[in-house]
Each structure stands twice: as structure tokens, then as C-alpha cells.
Amino acid sequence: MSRSYNDEQAFLEKLDRNTWRIKKGFVPNMQVEGAFYVNDYLEKLMFEELRNACRGGGFGGFLPAMKQIGNVAALPGIVHKSIGLPDVHSGYGFAIGNMAAFDMSNPKAVVSPGGVGFDINCGVRLLRTNLDEQDVQPVKEQLTQSLFDHIPVGVGSKGVIPMLGKDLEEALEMGVDWSLREGYAWAEDKEHCEEYGRMLQADPNKVSSKAKKRGLPQLGTLGAGNHYAEVQVVDEIFDMHAAHKMGIDHTGQVCLMIHCGSRGLGHQVATDALVAMEKAMKRDNIIVNDRQLACAHVNSTEGQDYLKGMAAAGNYAWVNRSSMTFLTRQAFAKIFNMTPDDLDMHVIYDVSHNIAKVEEHIVGGKQCTLLLIGQPVLIGGTMGTCSYVLTGTEKGMTETFGTTCHGAGRALSRAKSRRNLDYQDVLNKLADKGISIRVASPKLVMEEAPESYKNVTDVVNTCHSAGISKKAIKLRPIGVIKG
Amino acid sequence: MDERYYDQSNEQKAIQTKYPSINKRFEYLDHTADVQLHAWGSTLQEAFEQVTTAMFCYITDLAVVEPLQTMEIEAEGGDMMSLLYNFMDAWLFNFCADPFFIPRELKVISLDRVNFKIRSIGWGEQFNLDKHPQESQHD
């Protein structure tokens, strides 16, 4: 469809300061409307993406997030709305930060791996300690170095926790229960983990041997891209009651945040499913607006196989985060000469960004079982900027089924960052802020620089003012390790 | 793309000067979440080779990879797009899992446009963290 930028405006309506409505007809076949949450600055970015796409011409280019939200609204079985949360930007089929719910009782409802994402169960885990900033500042460099030495990071890195094929099978099936059995996790960790760190419908047989081959050497590694481990300090508490429940009671308290997922295994599970589903779509006559929205009926063999494989990949990611928790506990213990137990390094929460879940919700006054794609509540900022912990709200449950933004969302592409930002400058700016950093790849430093991302505070404040979640705690980094 | 060499060690510099420079007919284009690889060639085969090279250049500095071993990769697909995807995925898979092979250069031996099949060979070596710089890959 090539409409001019001005013609596209006819389908878009601003409802209030933070909310836009996408009317049917914006893209063909929309079953429901679309919506997205922004503030003034984020709004500019969204429309700029749309304008650039309308200009067209030449080669390359990608669908703007707004169009993708529309295309998702055209998927069979979708209910309520296709929603773009404040960090929304262009992704694979679905926009990143795009939530959709499908009515399981509708035989036409579909599941799409692009919606979950290639990094299945990429998520964030927050640990607390009983240390304060003044305990950590004098040994900040050594602590960051210790973390970097304990945790394998970056492209091509391999795990240090011994694993054989049989271990991997068990880990895929049992998730955090495997880590617990092997002594890498504490029993309490499970309780603060989404799904208790184990999705019960996981079936390791639905994970291909290719995926297992990729996953085996990578267990317990951080990976690359936007994954990180950060030593953070509680900077501000907005909601004392919520903070107390998490074991946070004063500013200056030191925490550790780990952001990573299922590495190559999840990636392969998604790839395998997409290939199988492309064939299924021809067979079942499923039509979508975008090839990247390859999907299958939820109740078809391909759909069910994917959900079981996805759950197994999800378990892998939880085992990964548990392994990394184990390694970071060791790193801290080494520097402070105390056991992790004495340091009180408990898991505050572990939440997934890339997952599909089945939940009961009220839609239009009726209780429905929905397949939800898109998730969380621990918001990681970019390297060197703050992170937030948010809590859900009533409005959030009805508007977005309890989904909120997951991060800062990129503003500059990776290629542009590499061109325009200087590695030493980025590191100097971080050092000026008192942040210690260790990276495996200098080029990654530019791609991941704060300047390449939207302002996370903008994103979080938009969620807060749109009423879909509430700020609880703000955290400030003092040590960062990245792949 | 700017080629800036950050802390290239003496060994790495030596390897770079030892072999002819990599033939690059590609560029990276903007994408907010990831990267677009744009490649070209005088034949479709060359374009396939170049886009795969572009992928590996993003992951590490290919100038520092030595052509010590060979690997053959075959792929097939349902149409041209899935053929290209499966081809690149097959090369990526051999990098991510055993034998962790990274090709400095690769050549398409045959490309069947009717049945969507491809055969290729690459010259490179096993990825080694001590030797090759880690660049970027988004998992």
C-alpha cells in the first residue's frame, strides 16, 4: 500500500496526551483497532518512522512500528486491540513493544513466533544485597572486574558450568528446578520468579537437535547485543509499600540486575517454528499482511509444537539467569569476603519480556481465556542510565492485560550508532558519571550507548501517566558488564 | 562503514597484512532494533556470497581470520527468499555450534534457481576468543 503520509493521518486519532488510536483500514483486514502510548518526544519518533517509510524509494527499508501494530490487528482471533507500549519500535512482524491477545476459544486464533521474539524469554532478574553504596564505591572497579571474570560474555563465548546433552534435556524440561537440584539456585529464588522459573508445558522433544546443539555450549553465558549485568544503587523510591515488599527500604541500597535470554537455543526454536509455520499457512489458508507474521492456528500441530518448544526455551533462559545469579553471587562473595547468604543476595523478581502466556481475562464483560503475546514490569534502562521497577495497575489489567513497556527502545539504528558515536567518548561519558564498565566488544559500546536509545525515563513516565503501570523504584548503575 | 581498528594486537596486524584484503561488496543499513545487510554482485551467486560475508563481518573482524580450513555448506528452500535465509542460517549455525567455524571468504559452487538449492565452500578457521575480536551479534 503506498499512501502518502498525509493520507495516512486520516486513520490516526489522538485520544489524549498519551494515547493514539489506529482505525481500521490503516492496513488491510484489521479485525480490531490499534492503539499506542507515547509522550511528545516518543510521538515524534513514531511519526518520523512512518514518514520515512512513506517516502520509500531505493532499497532496504523496513515497516514502521505503526504499520506493524496495524498488521498485528489483522491477525485471526485477535481480541480487544493491538497495542504499542511506550517503548514501541519496528521489529519482526510484530513491532517490538507490541502486545496482542488471542481468544483461545476461537478455532481461527493464531500464535506467531515473531510476536514472542527470537530471544525467547529474554528477561530481567533483579537481586538485592544488604550492601550500601558506600560499601561498594571503594571496590567498584574490582567488583566489576570480578563479575566480568566470572561471567562469560559476548559473541562466541562458552559457558563455564559443566553440561552434557542429558543435563540440557533435563534443564529444558525442569527450568529452575534443575538449577535447584544441581545446587546453582536457592529454593527461595523460585518464589520470586515468573512461572516459578518453569513453564510446565515445556517439551524438550519439541526442541530440534540443531537448537540443542547451539544451546549446549552457551548455557550460563550473558550473550551480546543489549544484554548486560549491572551493579545498581536504589536512587529513588516512589512507592514505599511496594518497595518494602521487595526487601528495599532505603536509597543507597545495592542491587544487581541481569538481562539476558535463551541465546542461540531460543533463536533456533523460533527459526524452526517459522519455517514449519510458513508451510502450515499454505495448507490452512491463513493470510497475513506480512511474511514476517508467519503463524499457525493455536490448536494446530505446528502451533502446539511451537508453544511446547517455546516453553522449553523459556526454561532454558531461566536456567541461564539462575546460572548467572550463581556466578554473580560468587563474584560478590569473592570481593567482600562474605558468603552470598550473609550478603543477603536474594532474588527480588525475575520477569520475562519475550513470552506467550495463557491467562484468564475479562474482555467486553466476558471471561475469556487468552493467549497473550508480550509481557513485563522490570524496566532496564540503557547502559549508563537508570532502570525502574514498576507495579501493575487495575487500568493496566483491562487496557493492556497487564503488559507494560520493557525498556528504553532504540532511537538510533545500530549502524548509525557505529558511524556517529566514538567508542572512547561513550566510555568517557560513563566514567564521568562514576560508572565502571567492562565490555567484550568496543563496537558494541557504540551500538549500546545511551544516545542510541530513547530516554527510559520518558518511556516509564508515559506508562505511569497513561495509567498502565506505577513507578515503584528507580535504580542507578555504578558497574556494568556487557558482551 | 567506518573501519576503525580498536586495540588491534600485533599478531592481529600481522595476520591482516599476510593475506589479500577481503573483497567487500556490501553495506549496513539502519534499523532501529537490528541491522540490515545490503549486498550486491555481478551475479546472484556473488550477491549470496557477499551478504553472508556481511553477516560475519558484523560478528568479528574478518581480516584477522586465517583461511586455514575449508567447510562446505548446502541448503535448500521453498522459494528464493527461504533459500537465501536457509543458506545464511546454515553458515551461522556452524559458527554458533561445533565446529564454531568462521569463513574469511566463501564461494557459491552451484545455485539451482528452479529447485532452490545451493552449494558453497568457505575458507576460514575455528573461532577463537584469544585470536579473533568479539564484535556484535544480537541474540
XYZ file of C-alpha atoms in Angstrom:
622
model
C 0.000 0.000 0.000
C 1.554 3.324 -0.870
C -0.495 6.098 0.588
C 1.039 9.458 1.112
C 1.995 10.435 4.643
C -0.896 12.911 4.815
C -3.440 10.316 3.712
C -2.265 8.002 6.462
C -3.241 10.633 9.043
C -6.920 10.022 8.294
C -6.633 6.691 10.064
C -4.886 8.019 13.153
C -6.563 9.829 16.004
C -5.108 11.344 19.142
C -7.306 10.396 22.103
C -5.413 12.171 24.858
C -1.922 13.383 25.701
C -0.546 9.872 25.821
C -2.784 7.762 23.636
C -3.286 7.394 19.884
C -5.888 5.329 18.114
C -5.286 3.423 14.853
C -8.533 2.981 12.934
C -9.442 0.004 10.801
C -8.315 0.439 7.245
C -4.854 1.727 8.159
C -3.713 -1.619 6.792
C -5.950 -4.234 5.096
C -8.092 -6.653 7.068
C -7.881 -5.226 10.555
C -10.080 -7.279 12.900
C -9.696 -4.832 15.767
C -8.299 -1.352 16.187
C -4.770 -0.488 17.201
C -3.530 1.857 19.890
C -0.206 3.132 21.124
C 1.025 5.050 24.158
C 3.551 7.856 23.780
C 4.601 11.212 25.139
C 5.503 14.211 22.943
C 9.035 13.107 22.248
C 8.191 9.465 21.625
C 5.319 10.575 19.391
C 7.780 12.430 17.165
C 9.893 9.304 16.755
C 6.885 7.162 15.820
C 5.697 9.574 13.162
C 9.175 10.083 11.792
C 9.427 6.333 11.272
C 6.108 6.427 9.405
C 7.123 9.410 7.293
C 10.396 7.780 6.272
C 8.561 4.653 5.216
C 6.024 6.610 3.163
C 8.839 8.299 1.311
C 10.067 4.933 0.117
C 12.252 4.656 -2.921
C 15.520 2.805 -3.354
C 16.348 -0.349 -1.456
C 16.266 -1.594 2.091
C 13.825 0.000 4.458
C 11.528 -1.609 6.943
C 7.932 -1.414 8.054
C 7.333 1.330 10.605
C 6.091 0.208 14.021
C 2.704 1.867 13.442
C 2.057 -0.275 10.377
C 3.180 -3.355 12.222
C 0.704 -2.662 15.017
C -1.928 -2.493 12.283
C -0.795 -5.745 10.674
C -0.999 -7.499 14.020
C -4.561 -6.200 14.397
C -5.301 -8.093 11.170
C -4.319 -11.472 12.625
C -7.117 -14.037 13.003
C -8.542 -14.412 16.507
C -7.195 -11.177 17.976
C -9.387 -9.501 20.580
C -9.569 -6.070 22.212
C -6.790 -4.101 20.456
C -3.270 -4.415 19.086
C -1.318 -2.273 21.480
C 2.003 -0.451 21.210
C 3.565 0.331 24.577
C 5.720 3.444 25.005
C 8.963 1.747 24.006
C 7.470 0.549 20.716
C 9.688 0.403 17.627
C 9.947 -1.610 14.444
C 10.534 -5.343 14.870
C 9.994 -8.694 13.136
C 6.364 -8.899 12.013
C 5.193 -7.557 15.349
C 6.640 -4.255 16.466
C 8.872 -4.562 19.496
C 6.765 -3.480 22.457
C 3.592 -4.652 20.696
C 1.070 -6.638 22.707
C -1.726 -8.779 21.299
C -4.269 -11.139 22.844
C -5.970 -14.047 21.050
C -9.153 -15.771 22.109
C -8.307 -19.441 22.648
C -11.906 -20.496 22.135
C -11.790 -19.193 18.563
C -10.522 -22.011 16.296
C -9.053 -19.428 13.950
C -6.840 -17.855 16.638
C -3.153 -17.952 15.774
C 0.192 -17.922 17.511
C 3.123 -16.139 15.880
C 6.784 -16.703 16.848
C 7.671 -13.224 15.580
C 5.398 -11.849 18.274
C 7.232 -13.642 21.034
C 10.598 -12.744 19.588
C 13.712 -14.677 18.636
C 15.236 -14.349 22.054
C 12.594 -16.392 23.820
C 12.233 -15.440 27.484
C 14.704 -12.629 27.198
C 14.071 -11.084 30.566
C 15.374 -9.296 33.593
C 16.235 -10.532 37.056
C 16.851 -8.226 39.987
C 18.819 -9.332 43.032
C 19.223 -7.401 46.225
C 22.133 -7.265 48.665
C 22.473 -5.839 52.144
C 25.324 -3.640 50.954
C 25.121 0.092 50.639
C 26.702 2.362 48.078
C 29.490 3.411 50.437
C 30.440 -0.269 50.864
C 30.765 -0.747 47.121
C 32.263 2.517 45.835
C 35.806 1.839 47.154
C 35.925 -1.572 45.427
C 33.777 -0.737 42.403
C 36.477 -1.422 39.800
C 37.485 -4.733 41.352
C 33.862 -5.785 41.669
C 33.117 -5.006 38.026
C 36.275 -6.859 37.016
C 35.304 -9.830 39.180
C 31.886 -10.001 37.545
C 33.492 -9.783 34.105
C 35.875 -12.600 35.029
C 33.135 -14.854 36.371
C 30.527 -14.358 33.653
C 31.253 -15.359 30.057
C 30.123 -12.561 27.769
C 29.996 -11.649 24.138
C 29.979 -13.297 20.775
C 31.372 -16.819 20.743
C 31.672 -17.139 24.489
C 31.040 -20.520 26.092
C 29.549 -21.456 29.427
C 31.690 -22.479 32.384
C 29.087 -24.621 34.117
C 29.669 -28.250 33.049
C 26.823 -29.596 30.944
C 26.196 -32.701 28.906
C 23.384 -33.492 26.493
C 21.391 -35.220 29.209
C 21.726 -32.194 31.512
C 20.404 -29.955 28.791
C 17.343 -32.180 28.265
C 16.569 -32.012 31.962
C 17.153 -28.272 32.125
C 14.755 -27.734 29.217
C 12.088 -29.711 30.995
C 12.613 -28.553 34.556
C 13.765 -24.945 34.299
C 14.817 -23.514 37.648
C 14.044 -26.833 39.355
C 17.083 -28.202 37.524
C 19.288 -25.374 38.802
C 17.958 -26.019 42.286
C 18.695 -29.729 42.089
C 22.226 -29.092 40.842
C 22.891 -26.563 43.591
C 23.057 -23.440 41.447
C 19.933 -21.817 42.820
C 18.386 -21.187 46.223
C 14.910 -22.533 46.963
C 13.613 -19.006 47.585
C 14.694 -17.901 44.099
C 11.802 -19.821 42.596
C 9.176 -17.983 44.531
C 10.064 -14.639 43.087
C 10.346 -15.862 39.568
C 7.626 -15.612 36.962
C 6.001 -19.032 36.490
C 8.264 -20.181 39.354
C 11.001 -20.395 36.736
C 9.440 -23.321 34.961
C 6.786 -23.490 32.279
C 5.041 -26.813 32.765
C 4.004 -27.313 29.164
C 7.661 -27.481 28.091
C 8.578 -30.471 25.993
C 12.254 -30.951 25.147
C 11.270 -33.199 22.256
C 9.810 -30.178 20.502
C 13.214 -28.515 20.537
C 15.236 -29.531 17.482
C 18.667 -31.071 17.789
C 20.030 -28.022 15.966
C 18.698 -25.814 18.741
C 20.123 -28.089 21.407
C 23.481 -28.087 19.653
C 23.518 -24.296 19.759
C 22.286 -24.153 23.323
C 24.628 -26.612 24.960
C 27.863 -24.591 24.900
C 26.021 -21.347 25.663
C 24.339 -22.146 28.949
C 25.386 -19.682 31.634
C 26.543 -17.009 29.230
C 25.360 -13.448 29.025
C 25.407 -13.142 25.259
C 25.824 -9.921 23.372
C 23.635 -7.178 21.983
C 21.595 -5.396 24.621
C 22.229 -7.990 27.321
C 24.042 -6.912 30.455
C 24.706 -7.387 34.134
C 24.677 -4.216 36.233
C 25.501 -3.304 39.781
C 22.860 -0.727 40.690
C 22.021 1.550 43.565
C 18.477 2.429 44.653
C 18.211 6.066 43.655
C 14.609 6.952 44.434
C 11.636 5.164 45.987
C 8.227 6.231 44.648
C 6.095 3.613 46.322
C 7.374 2.682 49.770
C 4.809 -0.031 50.309
C 5.690 -1.842 47.077
C 9.398 -1.375 47.733
C 9.132 -2.890 51.214
C 7.532 -5.984 49.798
C 10.618 -6.369 47.623
C 13.027 -6.007 50.510
C 14.040 -2.474 49.567
C 13.697 0.074 52.299
C 16.189 2.858 51.725
C 18.015 4.647 48.943
C 21.637 3.721 48.535
C 20.868 0.023 48.775
C 22.922 -2.004 46.271
C 21.247 -4.352 43.801
C 22.258 -6.412 40.821
C 20.316 -6.579 37.572
C 20.826 -9.303 34.952
C 19.322 -9.014 31.485
C 19.594 -11.988 29.175
C 17.632 -14.736 27.475
C 17.830 -18.081 25.781
C 20.768 -17.349 23.471
C 21.098 -19.429 20.332
C 18.666 -22.071 21.521
C 15.689 -19.726 21.620
C 16.758 -18.222 18.327
C 16.803 -21.643 16.669
C 13.441 -22.658 18.189
C 11.879 -19.507 16.709
C 13.542 -20.069 13.322
C 12.436 -23.723 13.177
C 8.864 -22.753 14.057
C 8.720 -20.006 11.433
C 9.839 -22.419 8.728
C 7.248 -25.026 9.784
C 4.512 -22.425 10.040
C 5.133 -20.990 6.575
C 4.178 -24.427 5.232
C 1.200 -24.698 7.597
C -0.127 -21.347 6.420
C -0.316 -22.587 2.831
C -2.108 -25.718 3.982
C -4.583 -23.980 6.291
C -5.118 -20.944 4.078
C -4.017 -18.356 6.621
C -3.462 -14.953 5.086
C -1.416 -12.247 6.756
C -0.241 -8.837 5.669
C 3.434 -9.517 6.217
C 5.518 -12.623 5.592
C 7.270 -11.998 8.895
C 3.935 -12.584 10.653
C 4.206 -16.300 9.885
C 1.848 -18.039 12.279
C -0.255 -21.146 12.793
C -3.601 -21.882 14.402
C -3.064 -22.253 18.135
C -4.656 -25.687 18.117
C -2.790 -26.994 15.089
C 0.175 -29.345 15.439
C 2.582 -26.571 14.481
C 1.020 -24.131 16.940
C 1.087 -26.600 19.819
C 4.609 -27.764 18.974
C 5.780 -24.197 18.996
C 4.194 -23.425 22.377
C 5.828 -26.500 23.897
C 9.204 -25.709 22.329
C 8.881 -22.083 23.359
C 8.205 -23.131 26.947
C 11.330 -25.325 26.874
C 13.371 -22.405 25.529
C 11.819 -20.289 28.264
C 13.036 -22.798 30.833
C 16.500 -22.629 29.301
C 16.543 -18.872 29.789
C 15.514 -19.249 33.429
C 18.284 -21.769 33.959
C 20.596 -19.285 32.261
C 19.577 -16.491 34.584
C 19.913 -18.829 37.555
C 23.389 -19.816 36.437
C 24.312 -16.202 36.091
C 22.861 -15.491 39.523
C 25.102 -18.230 40.872
C 28.173 -16.724 39.182
C 27.404 -13.200 40.355
C 26.873 -14.434 43.905
C 30.347 -15.989 43.685
C 31.826 -12.772 42.288
C 30.401 -10.692 45.120
C 31.425 -13.225 47.744
C 34.982 -13.104 46.460
C 35.271 -9.324 46.667
C 33.539 -8.822 50.006
C 34.880 -11.967 51.641
C 31.406 -12.966 52.843
C 29.089 -15.741 51.712
C 26.268 -14.796 49.337
C 23.948 -15.835 52.136
C 25.496 -13.294 54.514
C 25.230 -10.702 51.766
C 21.524 -11.486 51.621
C 21.644 -11.730 47.817
C 18.048 -12.754 47.249
C 16.085 -12.561 44.027
C 13.639 -9.687 44.136
C 11.919 -10.666 40.951
C 12.579 -12.328 37.614
C 10.352 -11.271 34.741
C 10.173 -12.209 31.099
C 9.980 -9.806 28.175
C 9.570 -12.242 25.324
C 6.991 -14.853 26.094
C 3.493 -16.038 25.254
C 1.165 -16.945 28.086
C -2.333 -18.260 28.514
C -4.357 -16.301 31.055
C -7.951 -15.634 32.025
C -9.126 -12.088 31.493
C -12.379 -10.207 31.235
C -12.929 -8.929 27.699
C -16.040 -6.911 26.993
C -17.619 -8.125 30.230
C -16.972 -11.764 29.397
C -14.421 -14.085 30.986
C -12.051 -15.347 28.266
C -9.007 -17.499 28.064
C -6.488 -15.527 26.143
C -3.142 -16.238 24.616
C -1.063 -13.165 25.447
C 1.955 -12.231 23.491
C 4.134 -9.523 25.027
C 4.839 -9.051 28.780
C 6.676 -7.449 31.964
C 7.466 -4.976 34.723
C 11.224 -4.674 35.345
C 12.394 -1.941 33.044
C 16.052 -1.931 32.169
C 17.440 1.358 31.059
C 20.306 1.613 28.677
C 23.941 1.328 29.582
C 24.646 4.122 31.989
C 21.080 5.279 32.547
C 18.588 4.339 35.193
C 16.380 1.290 35.455
C 12.943 1.166 37.013
C 10.774 -1.298 38.833
C 7.083 -0.751 38.175
C 3.966 -2.355 39.560
C 0.761 -3.202 37.738
C -2.461 -1.224 37.941
C -6.159 -2.003 37.515
C -6.292 0.088 34.375
C -3.267 -1.791 33.127
C -5.091 -5.092 33.552
C -8.065 -4.016 31.490
C -6.286 -1.913 28.881
C -3.225 -3.988 28.174
C -3.961 -7.215 30.103
C -1.153 -6.408 32.493
C 1.512 -5.716 29.915
C 3.719 -2.701 30.036
C 6.867 -1.431 28.389
C 10.066 -3.413 28.707
C 12.879 -0.996 28.147
C 14.022 2.171 26.561
C 13.506 1.146 22.959
C 16.043 2.156 20.369
C 16.022 5.550 18.730
C 19.148 5.263 16.589
C 19.837 2.207 14.499
C 22.884 0.129 15.311
C 24.583 1.090 12.058
C 24.017 4.812 12.652
C 25.406 4.483 16.167
C 28.539 2.812 14.909
C 29.030 5.613 12.418
C 28.300 8.605 14.597
C 29.466 7.743 18.053
C 33.036 7.393 19.210
C 33.954 4.487 21.454
C 36.230 6.486 23.707
C 33.676 9.293 24.072
C 30.982 6.893 25.185
C 33.286 5.304 27.758
C 34.471 8.704 28.997
C 30.913 9.910 29.497
C 30.163 6.799 31.537
C 33.324 7.259 33.608
C 32.270 10.869 34.269
C 29.050 9.558 35.770
C 31.049 7.297 38.041
C 30.095 4.115 36.211
C 32.612 1.308 35.926
C 32.318 -0.708 32.745
C 33.718 -3.845 31.145
C 32.785 -4.817 27.608
C 33.776 -7.633 25.345
C 33.322 -5.648 22.163
C 34.258 -1.992 21.575
C 31.917 -1.737 18.578
C 29.081 -2.869 20.792
C 29.781 0.045 23.122
C 28.712 2.467 20.393
C 25.643 0.450 19.408
C 24.562 0.266 23.018
C 25.417 3.839 24.008
C 22.642 5.687 25.831
C 22.440 8.152 22.929
C 21.191 5.321 20.709
C 18.161 4.698 22.837
C 15.013 6.509 23.749
C 15.063 8.050 27.171
C 13.918 5.350 29.545
C 12.538 7.925 31.963
C 10.304 9.216 29.153
C 9.100 5.706 28.478
C 8.418 4.921 32.130
C 6.722 8.254 32.818
C 4.465 7.662 29.841
C 3.429 4.290 31.250
C 2.806 5.972 34.565
C 0.741 8.860 33.189
C -1.185 6.569 30.843
C -2.095 4.669 33.990
C -0.943 1.296 32.760
C 1.656 0.863 35.459
C 3.011 2.656 38.517
C 6.584 3.603 39.305
C 7.906 1.878 42.390
C 11.688 2.201 42.435
C 14.370 3.893 40.383
C 17.840 2.361 40.211
C 21.098 3.946 39.114
C 24.012 1.871 37.725
C 27.525 2.020 39.114
C 29.029 -1.000 37.383
C 28.194 -2.525 34.005
C 29.331 -5.593 32.129
C 28.321 -6.221 28.545
C 29.042 -8.630 25.737
C 31.050 1.531 7.383
C 33.998 3.127 9.063
C 36.744 0.670 9.685
C 38.257 1.690 12.967
C 40.699 -0.699 14.491
C 40.413 -0.630 18.240
C 43.380 -2.090 20.012
C 44.368 -4.421 17.239
C 47.199 -6.532 18.621
C 50.482 -7.064 16.803
C 49.531 -10.634 15.969
C 46.259 -9.450 14.508
C 48.004 -6.755 12.471
C 50.425 -9.379 11.160
C 47.595 -11.615 10.004
C 45.853 -8.741 8.329
C 48.893 -7.871 6.228
C 49.618 -11.514 5.401
C 46.532 -12.066 3.221
C 44.906 -10.021 0.461
C 42.184 -7.779 1.825
C 38.614 -9.041 1.927
C 36.539 -8.251 -1.153
C 33.581 -6.330 0.251
C 30.507 -5.528 -1.804
C 28.057 -4.738 0.946
C 26.941 -2.089 3.403
C 24.968 -1.947 6.638
C 21.693 -0.070 6.627
C 19.786 1.414 9.502
C 17.209 -0.468 11.508
C 16.090 0.511 14.954
C 16.268 -2.919 16.521
C 18.810 -4.732 14.476
C 20.788 -4.247 11.279
C 20.005 -4.583 7.584
C 22.612 -6.212 5.358
C 22.638 -4.832 1.829
C 24.889 -6.708 -0.587
C 25.344 -6.911 -4.350
C 27.454 -8.600 -7.004
C 27.899 -9.088 -10.729
C 25.990 -12.359 -10.377
C 23.334 -13.594 -7.977
C 25.881 -16.104 -6.664
C 28.220 -13.263 -5.751
C 25.414 -11.397 -4.003
C 24.697 -14.522 -1.908
C 28.406 -14.722 -1.002
C 28.575 -11.043 -0.107
C 25.517 -10.950 2.122
C 26.882 -13.889 4.111
C 30.269 -12.172 4.358
C 28.451 -9.049 5.586
C 26.875 -11.106 8.358
C 30.244 -12.459 9.520
C 31.925 -9.063 9.261
C 29.423 -7.820 11.787
C 30.337 -10.592 14.199
C 34.096 -10.260 14.088
C 36.928 -8.664 12.139
C 37.267 -10.995 9.147
C 40.653 -9.514 8.224
C 42.027 -11.360 11.232
C 40.542 -14.757 10.315
C 43.002 -17.038 8.515
C 41.981 -19.325 5.641
C 43.367 -22.492 7.243
C 40.484 -24.933 6.778
C 37.532 -25.370 4.478
C 33.900 -26.116 5.096
C 31.162 -26.984 2.644
C 27.612 -25.872 3.184
C 24.486 -26.848 1.266
C 20.981 -25.517 1.666
C 17.594 -25.591 0.019
C 14.343 -23.682 0.231
C 10.776 -23.377 -0.993
C 11.436 -20.154 -2.844
C 14.332 -17.751 -3.387
C 13.799 -15.902 -0.106
C 13.677 -19.006 2.025
C 16.692 -20.371 0.122
C 18.721 -17.293 1.000
C 17.561 -17.468 4.596
C 18.359 -21.172 4.969
C 21.757 -20.613 3.343
C 22.748 -17.890 5.776
C 21.238 -19.791 8.701
C 23.314 -22.869 7.817
C 26.551 -20.846 7.845
C 25.525 -19.114 11.100
C 24.687 -22.416 12.716
C 28.171 -23.777 12.040
C 29.568 -20.715 13.728
C 27.337 -20.847 16.802
C 27.758 -24.532 17.440
C 30.539 -27.049 16.911
C 32.787 -26.583 14.833
C 32.442 -22.807 15.505
C 33.720 -22.186 12.002
C 34.093 -18.677 10.656
C 34.759 -18.226 6.935
C 37.083 -15.476 5.799
C 35.842 -15.964 2.279
C 33.220 -18.137 0.661
C 32.222 -19.124 -2.847
C 28.943 -20.422 -4.211
C 29.654 -23.550 -6.226
C 26.193 -24.006 -7.655
C 22.868 -22.216 -7.395
C 19.803 -24.012 -8.725
C 17.106 -21.395 -9.296
C 14.472 -23.884 -10.343
C 14.692 -26.259 -7.375
C 16.068 -23.638 -4.981
C 19.209 -25.443 -3.944
C 22.658 -24.107 -3.269
C 26.127 -25.496 -2.592
C 29.040 -23.468 -1.309
C 32.511 -23.685 0.195
C 34.253 -21.417 2.680
C 37.849 -20.852 3.721
C 38.414 -19.918 7.334
C 39.092 -21.361 10.759
C 37.590 -22.123 14.135
C 36.540 -19.005 16.041
C 38.971 -18.367 18.869
C 38.365 -15.722 21.512
C 42.074 -15.241 22.052
C 42.677 -14.547 18.411
C 39.503 -13.003 16.983
C 37.844 -9.860 18.298
C 34.257 -10.127 19.529
C 32.100 -7.628 17.728
C 28.386 -7.889 17.717
C 25.553 -10.331 17.488
C 22.101 -9.823 18.826
C 20.714 -12.928 20.435
